[in-house]
Coordinates of C-alpha atoms and ligand atoms in Angstrom, one line a residue:
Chain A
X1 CA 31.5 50.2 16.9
X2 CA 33.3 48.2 19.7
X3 CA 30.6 46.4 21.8
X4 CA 31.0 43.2 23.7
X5 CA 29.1 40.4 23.2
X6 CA 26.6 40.5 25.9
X7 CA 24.8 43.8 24.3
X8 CA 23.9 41.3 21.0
X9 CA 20.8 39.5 21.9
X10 CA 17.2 38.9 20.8
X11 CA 16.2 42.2 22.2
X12 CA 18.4 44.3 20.4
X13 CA 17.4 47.0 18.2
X14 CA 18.4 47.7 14.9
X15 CA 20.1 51.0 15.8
X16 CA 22.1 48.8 18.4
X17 CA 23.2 46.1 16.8
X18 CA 26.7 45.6 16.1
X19 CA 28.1 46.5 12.8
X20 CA 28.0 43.7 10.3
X21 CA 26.7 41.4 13.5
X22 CA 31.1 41.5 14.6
X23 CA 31.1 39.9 17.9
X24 CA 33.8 41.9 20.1
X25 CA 34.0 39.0 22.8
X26 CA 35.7 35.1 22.4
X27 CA 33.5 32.1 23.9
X28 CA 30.4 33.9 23.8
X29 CA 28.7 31.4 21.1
X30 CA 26.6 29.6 24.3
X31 CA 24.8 33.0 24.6
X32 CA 22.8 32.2 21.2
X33 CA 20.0 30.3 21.3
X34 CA 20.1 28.0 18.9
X35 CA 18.0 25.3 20.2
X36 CA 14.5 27.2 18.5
X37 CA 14.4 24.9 15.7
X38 CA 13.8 21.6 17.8
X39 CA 10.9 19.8 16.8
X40 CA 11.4 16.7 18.9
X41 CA 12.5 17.1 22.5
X42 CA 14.7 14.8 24.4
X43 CA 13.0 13.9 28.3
X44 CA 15.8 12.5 31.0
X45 CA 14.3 10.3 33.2
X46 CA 16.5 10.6 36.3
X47 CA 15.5 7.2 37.5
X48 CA 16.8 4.9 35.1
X49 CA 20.0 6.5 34.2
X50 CA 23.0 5.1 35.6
X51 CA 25.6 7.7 34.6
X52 CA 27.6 6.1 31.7
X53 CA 27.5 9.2 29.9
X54 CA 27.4 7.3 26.5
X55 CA 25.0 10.0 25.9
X56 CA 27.3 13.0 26.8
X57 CA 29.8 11.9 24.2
X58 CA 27.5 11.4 21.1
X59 CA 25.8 14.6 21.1
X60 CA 26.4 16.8 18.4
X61 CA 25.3 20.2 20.3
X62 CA 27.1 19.2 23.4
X63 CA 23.9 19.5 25.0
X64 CA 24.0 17.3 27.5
X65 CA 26.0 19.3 31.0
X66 CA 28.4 17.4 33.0
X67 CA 29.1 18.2 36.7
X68 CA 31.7 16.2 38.7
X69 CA 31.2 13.2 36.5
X70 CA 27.4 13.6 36.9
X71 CA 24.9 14.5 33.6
X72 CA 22.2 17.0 34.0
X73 CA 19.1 17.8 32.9
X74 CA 19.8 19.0 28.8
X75 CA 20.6 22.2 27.5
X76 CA 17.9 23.4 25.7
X77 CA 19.0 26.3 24.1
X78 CA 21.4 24.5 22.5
X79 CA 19.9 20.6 21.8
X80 CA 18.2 20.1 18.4
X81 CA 16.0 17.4 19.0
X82 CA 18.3 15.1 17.2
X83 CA 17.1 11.9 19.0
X84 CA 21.1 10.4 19.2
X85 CA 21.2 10.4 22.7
X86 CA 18.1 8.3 23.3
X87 CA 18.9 6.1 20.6
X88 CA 22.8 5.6 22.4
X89 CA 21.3 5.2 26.0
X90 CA 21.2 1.6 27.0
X91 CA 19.2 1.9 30.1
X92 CA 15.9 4.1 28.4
X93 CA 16.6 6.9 30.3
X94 CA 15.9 9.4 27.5
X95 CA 13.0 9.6 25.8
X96 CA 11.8 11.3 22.5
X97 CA 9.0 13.6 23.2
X98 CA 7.2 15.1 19.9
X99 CA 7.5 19.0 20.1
X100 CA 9.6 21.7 21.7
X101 CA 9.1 22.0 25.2
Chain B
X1 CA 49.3 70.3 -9.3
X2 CA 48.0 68.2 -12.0
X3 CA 50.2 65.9 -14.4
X4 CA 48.9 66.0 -17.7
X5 CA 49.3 62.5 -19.2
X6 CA 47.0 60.5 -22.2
X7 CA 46.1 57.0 -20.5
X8 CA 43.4 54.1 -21.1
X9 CA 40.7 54.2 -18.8
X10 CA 42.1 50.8 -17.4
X11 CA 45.9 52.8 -16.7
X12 CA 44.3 55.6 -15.4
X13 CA 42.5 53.6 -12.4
X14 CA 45.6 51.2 -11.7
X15 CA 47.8 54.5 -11.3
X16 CA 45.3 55.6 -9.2
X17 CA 45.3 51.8 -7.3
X18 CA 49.1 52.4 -7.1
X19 CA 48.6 56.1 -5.8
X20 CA 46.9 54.5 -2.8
X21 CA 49.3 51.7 -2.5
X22 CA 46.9 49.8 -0.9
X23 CA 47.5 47.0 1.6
X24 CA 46.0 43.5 -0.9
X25 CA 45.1 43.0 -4.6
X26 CA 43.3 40.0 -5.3
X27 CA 42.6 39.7 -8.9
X28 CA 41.3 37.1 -11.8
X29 CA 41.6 38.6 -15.3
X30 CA 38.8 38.6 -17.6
X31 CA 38.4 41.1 -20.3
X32 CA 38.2 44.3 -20.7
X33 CA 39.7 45.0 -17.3
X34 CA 42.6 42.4 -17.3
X35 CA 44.7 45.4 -17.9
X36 CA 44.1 46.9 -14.4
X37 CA 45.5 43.6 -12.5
X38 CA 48.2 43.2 -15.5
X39 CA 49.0 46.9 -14.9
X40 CA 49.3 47.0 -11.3
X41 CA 50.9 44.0 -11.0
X42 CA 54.0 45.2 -12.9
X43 CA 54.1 47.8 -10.4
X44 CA 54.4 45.6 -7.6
X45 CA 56.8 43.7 -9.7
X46 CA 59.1 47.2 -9.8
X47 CA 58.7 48.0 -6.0
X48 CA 56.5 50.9 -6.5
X49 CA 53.8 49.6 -4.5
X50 CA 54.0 47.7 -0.7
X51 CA 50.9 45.5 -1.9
X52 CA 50.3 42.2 -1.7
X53 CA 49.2 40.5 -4.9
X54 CA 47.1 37.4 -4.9
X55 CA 47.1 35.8 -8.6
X56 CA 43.9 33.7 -7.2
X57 CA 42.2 31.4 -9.6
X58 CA 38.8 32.6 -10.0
X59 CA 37.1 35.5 -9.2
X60 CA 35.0 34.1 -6.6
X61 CA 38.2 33.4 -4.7
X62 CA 39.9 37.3 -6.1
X63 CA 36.4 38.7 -4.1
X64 CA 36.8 36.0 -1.0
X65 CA 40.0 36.6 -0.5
X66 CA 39.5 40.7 -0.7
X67 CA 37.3 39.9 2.3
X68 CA 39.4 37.6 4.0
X69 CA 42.2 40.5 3.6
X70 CA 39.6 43.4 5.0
X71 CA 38.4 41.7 7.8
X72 CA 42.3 41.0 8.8
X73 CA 42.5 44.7 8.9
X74 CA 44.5 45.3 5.5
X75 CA 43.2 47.8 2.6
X76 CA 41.8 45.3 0.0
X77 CA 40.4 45.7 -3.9
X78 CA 40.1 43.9 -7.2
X79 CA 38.8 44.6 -10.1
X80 CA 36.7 42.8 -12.6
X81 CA 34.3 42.2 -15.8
X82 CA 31.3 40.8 -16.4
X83 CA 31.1 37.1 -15.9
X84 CA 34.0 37.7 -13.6
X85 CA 31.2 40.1 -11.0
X86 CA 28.5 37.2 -11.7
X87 CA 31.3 34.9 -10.6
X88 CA 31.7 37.0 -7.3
X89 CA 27.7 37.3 -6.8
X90 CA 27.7 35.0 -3.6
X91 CA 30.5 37.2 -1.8
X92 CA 29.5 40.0 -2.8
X93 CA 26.9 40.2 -0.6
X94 CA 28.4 39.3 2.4
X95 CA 31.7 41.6 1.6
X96 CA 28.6 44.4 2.0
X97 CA 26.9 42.8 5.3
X98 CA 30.1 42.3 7.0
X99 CA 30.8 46.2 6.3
X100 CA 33.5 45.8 4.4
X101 CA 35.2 48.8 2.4
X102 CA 36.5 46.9 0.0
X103 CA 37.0 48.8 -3.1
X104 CA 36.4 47.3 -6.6
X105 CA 37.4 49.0 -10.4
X106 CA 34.5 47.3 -12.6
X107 CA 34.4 47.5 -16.1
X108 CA 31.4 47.0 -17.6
X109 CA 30.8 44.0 -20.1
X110 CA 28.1 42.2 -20.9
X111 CA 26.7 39.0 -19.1
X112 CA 26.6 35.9 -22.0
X113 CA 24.4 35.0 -23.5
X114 CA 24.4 35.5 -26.1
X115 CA 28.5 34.8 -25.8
X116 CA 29.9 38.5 -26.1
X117 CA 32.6 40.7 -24.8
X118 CA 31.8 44.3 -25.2
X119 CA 30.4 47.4 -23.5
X120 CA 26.5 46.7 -21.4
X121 CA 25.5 47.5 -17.7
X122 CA 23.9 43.9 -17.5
X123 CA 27.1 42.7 -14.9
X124 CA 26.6 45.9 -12.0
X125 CA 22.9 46.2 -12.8
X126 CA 22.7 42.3 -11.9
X127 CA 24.5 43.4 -8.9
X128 CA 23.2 46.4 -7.9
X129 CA 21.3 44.7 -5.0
X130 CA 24.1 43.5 -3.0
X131 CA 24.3 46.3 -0.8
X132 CA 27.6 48.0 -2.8
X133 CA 27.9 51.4 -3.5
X134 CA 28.1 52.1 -7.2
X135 CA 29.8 54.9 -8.5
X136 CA 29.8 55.1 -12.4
X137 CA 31.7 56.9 -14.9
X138 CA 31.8 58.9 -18.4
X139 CA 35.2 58.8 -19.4
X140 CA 38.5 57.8 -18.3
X141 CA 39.0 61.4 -16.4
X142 CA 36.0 60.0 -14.0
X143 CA 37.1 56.7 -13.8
X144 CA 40.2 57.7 -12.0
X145 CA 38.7 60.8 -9.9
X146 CA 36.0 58.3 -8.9
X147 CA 38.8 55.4 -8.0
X148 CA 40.9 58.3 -6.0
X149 CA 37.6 58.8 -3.8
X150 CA 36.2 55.8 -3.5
X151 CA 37.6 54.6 -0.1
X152 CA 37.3 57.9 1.6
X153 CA 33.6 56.8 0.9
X154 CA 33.6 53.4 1.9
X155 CA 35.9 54.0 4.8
X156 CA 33.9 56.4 6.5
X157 CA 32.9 55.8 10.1
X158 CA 29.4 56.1 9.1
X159 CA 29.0 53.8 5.9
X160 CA 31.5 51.0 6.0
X161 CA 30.5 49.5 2.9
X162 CA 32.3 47.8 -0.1
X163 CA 32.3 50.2 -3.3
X164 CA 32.2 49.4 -7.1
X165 CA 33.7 52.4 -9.0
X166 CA 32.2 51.6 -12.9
X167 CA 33.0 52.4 -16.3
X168 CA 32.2 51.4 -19.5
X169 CA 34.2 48.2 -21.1
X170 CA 36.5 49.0 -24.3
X171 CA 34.3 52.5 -24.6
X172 CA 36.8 53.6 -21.9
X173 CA 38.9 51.1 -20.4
X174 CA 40.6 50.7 -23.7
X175 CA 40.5 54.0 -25.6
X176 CA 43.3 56.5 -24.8
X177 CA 42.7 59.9 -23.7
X178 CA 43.6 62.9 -22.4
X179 CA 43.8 62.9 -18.5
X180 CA 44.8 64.8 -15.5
X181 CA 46.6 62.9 -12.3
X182 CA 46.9 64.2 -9.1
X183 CA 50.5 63.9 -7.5
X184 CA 51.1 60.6 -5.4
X185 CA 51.4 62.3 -2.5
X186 CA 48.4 64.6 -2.9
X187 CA 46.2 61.3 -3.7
X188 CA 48.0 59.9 -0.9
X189 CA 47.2 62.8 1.6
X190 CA 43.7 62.5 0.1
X191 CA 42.6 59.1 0.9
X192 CA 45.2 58.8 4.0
X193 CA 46.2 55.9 6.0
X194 CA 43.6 52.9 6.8
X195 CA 43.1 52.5 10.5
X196 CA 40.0 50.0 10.7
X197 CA 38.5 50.1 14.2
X198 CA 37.9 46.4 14.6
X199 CA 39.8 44.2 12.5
X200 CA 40.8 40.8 13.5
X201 CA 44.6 40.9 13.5
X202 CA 44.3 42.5 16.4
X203 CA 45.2 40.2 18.9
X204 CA 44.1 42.5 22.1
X205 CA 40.5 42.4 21.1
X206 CA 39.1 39.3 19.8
X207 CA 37.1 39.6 17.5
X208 CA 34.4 37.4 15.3
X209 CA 33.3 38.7 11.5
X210 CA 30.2 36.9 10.1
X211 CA 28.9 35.0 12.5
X212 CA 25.8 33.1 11.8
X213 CA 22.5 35.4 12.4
X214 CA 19.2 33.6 13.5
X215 CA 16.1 35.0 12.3
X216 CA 16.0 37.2 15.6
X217 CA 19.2 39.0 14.2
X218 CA 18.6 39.2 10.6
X219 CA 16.1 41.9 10.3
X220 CA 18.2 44.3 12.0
X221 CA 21.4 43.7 10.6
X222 CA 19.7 44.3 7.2
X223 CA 17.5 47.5 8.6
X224 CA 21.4 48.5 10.4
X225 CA 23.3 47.5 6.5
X226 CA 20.6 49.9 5.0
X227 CA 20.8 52.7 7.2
X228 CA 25.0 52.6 6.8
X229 CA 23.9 52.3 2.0
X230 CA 22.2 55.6 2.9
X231 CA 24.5 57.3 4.8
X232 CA 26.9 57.0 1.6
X233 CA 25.1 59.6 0.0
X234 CA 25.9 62.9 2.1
X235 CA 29.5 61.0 1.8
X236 CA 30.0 61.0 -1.1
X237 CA 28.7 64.8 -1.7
X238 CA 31.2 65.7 1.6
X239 CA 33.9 63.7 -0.1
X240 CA 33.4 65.1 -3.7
X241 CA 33.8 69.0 -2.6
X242 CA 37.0 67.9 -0.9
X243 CA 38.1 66.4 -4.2
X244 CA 37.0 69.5 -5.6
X245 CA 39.3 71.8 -3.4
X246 CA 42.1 69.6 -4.6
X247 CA 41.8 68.8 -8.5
X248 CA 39.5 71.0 -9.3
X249 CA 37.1 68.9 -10.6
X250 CA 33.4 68.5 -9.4
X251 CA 31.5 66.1 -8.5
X252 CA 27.8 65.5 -6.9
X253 CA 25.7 62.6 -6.4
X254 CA 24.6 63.5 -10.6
X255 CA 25.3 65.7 -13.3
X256 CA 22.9 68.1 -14.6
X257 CA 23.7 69.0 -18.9
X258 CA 21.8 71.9 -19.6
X259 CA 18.5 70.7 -17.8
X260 CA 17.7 73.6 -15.9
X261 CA 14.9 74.8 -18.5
X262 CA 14.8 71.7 -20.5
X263 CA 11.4 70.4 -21.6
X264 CA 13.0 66.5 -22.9
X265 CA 15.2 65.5 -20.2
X266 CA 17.2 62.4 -20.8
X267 CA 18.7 60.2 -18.1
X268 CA 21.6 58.1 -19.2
X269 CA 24.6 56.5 -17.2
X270 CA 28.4 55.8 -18.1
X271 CA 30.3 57.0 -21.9
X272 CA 26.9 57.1 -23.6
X273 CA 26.2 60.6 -21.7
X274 CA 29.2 61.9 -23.7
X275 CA 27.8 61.3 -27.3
X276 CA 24.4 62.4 -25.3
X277 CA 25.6 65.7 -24.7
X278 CA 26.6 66.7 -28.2
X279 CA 22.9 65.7 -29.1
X280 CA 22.0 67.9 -26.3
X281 CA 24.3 70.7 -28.1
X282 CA 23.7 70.1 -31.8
X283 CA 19.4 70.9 -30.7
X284 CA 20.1 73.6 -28.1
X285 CA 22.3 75.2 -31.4
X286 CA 18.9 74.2 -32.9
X287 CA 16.6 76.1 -30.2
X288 CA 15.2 73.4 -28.4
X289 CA 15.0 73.0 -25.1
X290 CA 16.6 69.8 -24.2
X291 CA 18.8 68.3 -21.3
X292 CA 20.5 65.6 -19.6
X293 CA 20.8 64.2 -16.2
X294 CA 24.4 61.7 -16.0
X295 CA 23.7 59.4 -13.1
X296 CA 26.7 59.1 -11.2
X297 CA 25.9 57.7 -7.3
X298 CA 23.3 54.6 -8.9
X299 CA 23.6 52.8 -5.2
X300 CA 22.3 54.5 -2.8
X301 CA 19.4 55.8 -5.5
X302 CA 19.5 59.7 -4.4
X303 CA 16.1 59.6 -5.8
X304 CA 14.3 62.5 -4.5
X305 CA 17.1 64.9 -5.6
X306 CA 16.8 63.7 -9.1
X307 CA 13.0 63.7 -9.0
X308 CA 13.7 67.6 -7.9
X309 CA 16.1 67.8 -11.2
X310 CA 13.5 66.4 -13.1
X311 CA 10.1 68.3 -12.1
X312 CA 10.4 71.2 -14.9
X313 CA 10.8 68.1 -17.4
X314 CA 7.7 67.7 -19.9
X315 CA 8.5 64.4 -21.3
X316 CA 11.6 62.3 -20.0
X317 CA 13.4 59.8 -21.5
X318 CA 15.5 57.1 -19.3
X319 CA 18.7 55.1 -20.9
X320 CA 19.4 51.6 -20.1
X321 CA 22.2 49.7 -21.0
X322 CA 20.8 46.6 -19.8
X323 CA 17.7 44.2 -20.3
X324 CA 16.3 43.2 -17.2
X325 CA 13.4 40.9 -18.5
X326 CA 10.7 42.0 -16.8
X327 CA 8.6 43.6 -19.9
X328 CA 8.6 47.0 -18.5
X329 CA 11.4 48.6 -18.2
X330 CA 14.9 48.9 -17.1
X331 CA 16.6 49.2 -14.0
X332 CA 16.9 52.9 -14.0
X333 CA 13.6 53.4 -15.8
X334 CA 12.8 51.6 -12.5
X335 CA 14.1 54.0 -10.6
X336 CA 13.7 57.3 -11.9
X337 CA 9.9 56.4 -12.3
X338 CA 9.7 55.4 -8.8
X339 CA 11.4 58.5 -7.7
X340 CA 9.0 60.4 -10.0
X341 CA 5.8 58.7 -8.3
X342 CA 6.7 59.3 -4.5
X343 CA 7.7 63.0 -5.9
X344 CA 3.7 63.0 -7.6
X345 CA 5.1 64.1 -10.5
X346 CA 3.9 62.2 -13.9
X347 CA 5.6 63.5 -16.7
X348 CA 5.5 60.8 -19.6
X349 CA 8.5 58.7 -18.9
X350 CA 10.0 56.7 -22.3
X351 CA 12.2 53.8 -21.0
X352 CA 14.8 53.0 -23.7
X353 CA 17.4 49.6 -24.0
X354 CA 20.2 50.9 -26.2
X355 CA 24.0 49.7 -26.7
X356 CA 23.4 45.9 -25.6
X357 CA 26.8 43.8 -26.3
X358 CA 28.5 47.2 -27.2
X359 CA 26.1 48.2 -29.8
X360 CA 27.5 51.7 -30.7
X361 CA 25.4 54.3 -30.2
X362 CA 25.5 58.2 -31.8
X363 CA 24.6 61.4 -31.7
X364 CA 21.9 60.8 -34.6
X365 CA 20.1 58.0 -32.2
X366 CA 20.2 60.4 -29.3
X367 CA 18.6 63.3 -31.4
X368 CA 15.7 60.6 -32.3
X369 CA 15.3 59.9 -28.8
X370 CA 14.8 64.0 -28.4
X371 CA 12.3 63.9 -31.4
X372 CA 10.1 61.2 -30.4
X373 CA 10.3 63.0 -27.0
X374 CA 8.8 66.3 -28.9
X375 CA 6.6 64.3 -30.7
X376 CA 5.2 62.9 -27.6
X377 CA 4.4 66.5 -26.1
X378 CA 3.0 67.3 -29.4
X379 CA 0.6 64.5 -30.0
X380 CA -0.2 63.9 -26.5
X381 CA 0.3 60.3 -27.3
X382 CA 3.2 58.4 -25.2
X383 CA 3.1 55.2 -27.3
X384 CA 5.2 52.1 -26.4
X385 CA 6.5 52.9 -23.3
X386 CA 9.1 50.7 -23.1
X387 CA 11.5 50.7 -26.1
X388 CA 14.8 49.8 -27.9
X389 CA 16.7 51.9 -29.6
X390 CA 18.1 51.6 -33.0
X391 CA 16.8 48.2 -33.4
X392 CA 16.7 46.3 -36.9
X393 CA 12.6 45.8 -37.1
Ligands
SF4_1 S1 18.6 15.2 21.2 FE1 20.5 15.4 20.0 S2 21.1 17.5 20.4 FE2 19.6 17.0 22.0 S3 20.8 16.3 23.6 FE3 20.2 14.5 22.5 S4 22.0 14.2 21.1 FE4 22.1 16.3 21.9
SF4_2 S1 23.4 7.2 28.1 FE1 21.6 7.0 29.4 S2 22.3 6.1 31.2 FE2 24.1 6.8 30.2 S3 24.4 8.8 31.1 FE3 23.2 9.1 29.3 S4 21.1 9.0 30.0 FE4 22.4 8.2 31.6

């Protein structure tokens, strides 16, 4: 049952799904959300950040995207609310926020 | 053609095993099936097979290592007893929900404790759960017919599922008797070559096998896992009357012994039916109306059919080989009453534990089993429902 991996998502019925969940597709594991489990939610406050990217190279998730030597906003499909990155930051620009967003 | 030959159970399935020549054998020995590694592996020794054998070191690695070997795209089995199975219980599992047709030649032993070697269903009972087919077998004529079809089972495009082909520790795997084998090359054109549609040797596709599933995936990989378990039975009916063409021999998902008109039915499972049926004779000689169902195809449970079997049946006894602790009943009493229920039928059903640790069993305790069935009928009282049989008191 060759299928590639954009037909398995969180919509998918059982008649549909892949055999055995095989994923016929390489790279496709940012598709998955994985980031449903957070309980504590990282906020970056633009302001204060001065773009050491400390942060970038701690996280576990590789949550944190990087554009032309610039960090984003986080990934949240992927970041579990694991608190590292605020704890690395030396200028408080990340905050822990109870919940999930 | 048929070669007439005189084999141990455990010979007759690694001939069949080298008949195949399959790709991987990755084995552990443990009695009573150490002969079927030990056996095959002299014949990759000799050159008669192209397999690879893995002497792992423990049965949880002989079952990963089968998977690691399916999901590479090669033809993989083992074999095992017993603690050995309970050694594979993690794997087993996900051998099945990776869709797998891995094939495996279990011989039935006991699970310790207490400490013993011989002849119960407690190892594929415990296991009957995983999401395997189970195929079991009377003698050492079945054991071999069921090995040659297993695969074409498994293997089919619409099941995909590993496959434990059973027989009875010692009872069979040890004692020698008379046997028919098919010709390599008509056990060969039988189960053909294996040409798995996604495997991950296969370097133009890539390709990941048992990936983690969330909770949004789980459901319907179970619901999809089920659907394939089911599928196994028109399979295996397809397969069995294209074994049939070949050897002769017939098989269906069960054997009905003289149950048509029976008023006592027992159901049994594995070498026990044999001594069963001569009970079955010795009271039919006798008059009475009595009959047996052999369960062959335990996993998937083809339980309306045998609820259809059973609905001339006045008072029905069910034979376990296995305690499953729960106070009342066995595994197939489970079953065969559930089957029963959905059919609304209600006969009285006797659930019996017999032959734990390879306590042998006879004709005599199987024509007691028929009397207290009469006496039932008679008295209109079913008594203890759940019983042993041929237990010191
Ligand atoms: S909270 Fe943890 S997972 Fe999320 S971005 Fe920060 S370091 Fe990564
Ligand atoms: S560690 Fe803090 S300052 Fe450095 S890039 Fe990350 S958020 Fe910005």
């Amino acid at each position: 049952m060759a299928m590639d991996g954009n037909k398995i998502t969180e919509t998918v019925s059982w008649r549909n799904i892949t055999e055995g969940c095989k994923i016929e597709a390489a790279g496709n594991s940012r598709l998955f959300n994985t980031g449903d489990w957070r309980v504590d939610t990282p906020v970056f406050i633009a302001e204060k950040c001065r773009q050491c990217l400390l942060c970038v190279s701690v996280c576990p998730d590789s949550s944190i995207p990087v554009d032309n030597y610039q960090r984003g906003d986080f990934d949240f499909m992927h970041c579990k609310g694991c608190g590292i990155c605020a704890k690395v930051c030396p200028f408080g620009a990340i905050e822990m926020k109870m919940g999930e967003r | 053609m048929s070669i007439k030959d005189r084999l141990s159970g455990n010979e007759a399935v690694a001939i069949a095993m080298r008949q195949i020549n399959p790709d991987v054998m990755s084995a552990f020995p443990i009695t009573p099936s150490t002969e079927i590694p030990q056996t095959f592996s002299s014949f990759v020794a000799n050159g008669q097979v192209d397999t690879a054998f893995i002497p792992v070191e423990s049965e949880h690695s002989a079952m990963s290592a089968a998977i690691g070997s399916q999901a590479a795209g090669a033809r993989s089995l083992t074999a095992t007893s017993s603690c050995g199975l309970a050694l594979m219980w993690e794997v087993l599992y996900v051998a099945a929900s990776n869709r797998l047709p891995i094939a495996l030649a279990l011989v039935n032993r006991t699970l310790s404790g207490p400490i013993n070697i011989n002849c119960d269903h407690s190892d594929s009972m415990g296991a009957r759960d995983s999401g395997w087919i189970q195929i079991y077998s009377e003698n050492n004529q079945e054991a071999y017919d069921n090995f040659v079809q297993a695969y074409r089972i498994a293997e089919h495009a619409a099941v995909r599922l590993p496959i434990m082909i059973c027989q009875d520790g010692f009872i069979t795997s040890a004692a020698v008797e008379n046997i028919e084998l098919l010709a390599d090359r008509d056990v060969q054109g039988f189960v053909g070559e294996y040409h798995p549609e996604s495997y991950l040797l296969n370097s133009k596709q890539p390709l990941a096998i048992g990936p983690y599933a969330v909770s949004a995936y789980c459901m319907e990989a179970k619901r999809a896992q089920l659907e394939a378990l089911k599928n196994a039975k028109q399979v295996t009916l397809d397969v069995a009357k294209e074994f049939a063409a070949l050897s002769g021999r017939e098989y269906g998902l069960f054997e009905e012994y003289k149950l048509a008109d029976a008023d006592y039915a027992m159901v049994i499972i594995g070498s026990a039916a044999g001594t069963a049926k001569d009970a079955v004779d010795q009271l039919r000689a006798a008059g009475q109306k009595v009959g047996l169902l052999k369960i062959r195809l335990f996993r998937p449970f083809p339980g309306e059919e045998i609820a259809a079997a059973l609905q001339k049946s006045k008072v029905i006894a069910c034979m376990d080989r296995t305690e499953s602790f729960n106070g009342r009943c066995g595994p197939l009493g489970a079953e065969v009453k559930s089957a029963l229920f959905d059919a609304q039928l209600m006969p009285p059903v006797i659930n019996y534990v017999y032959g734990l640790g390879g306590r042998d069993v006879t004709v005599e305790d199987f024509i007691t089993v028929f009397a207290q069935l009469a006496e039932i009928e008679q008295t209109n009282d079913g008594g203890k429902k759940y019983r042993y049989l041929s237990l010191r008191e």
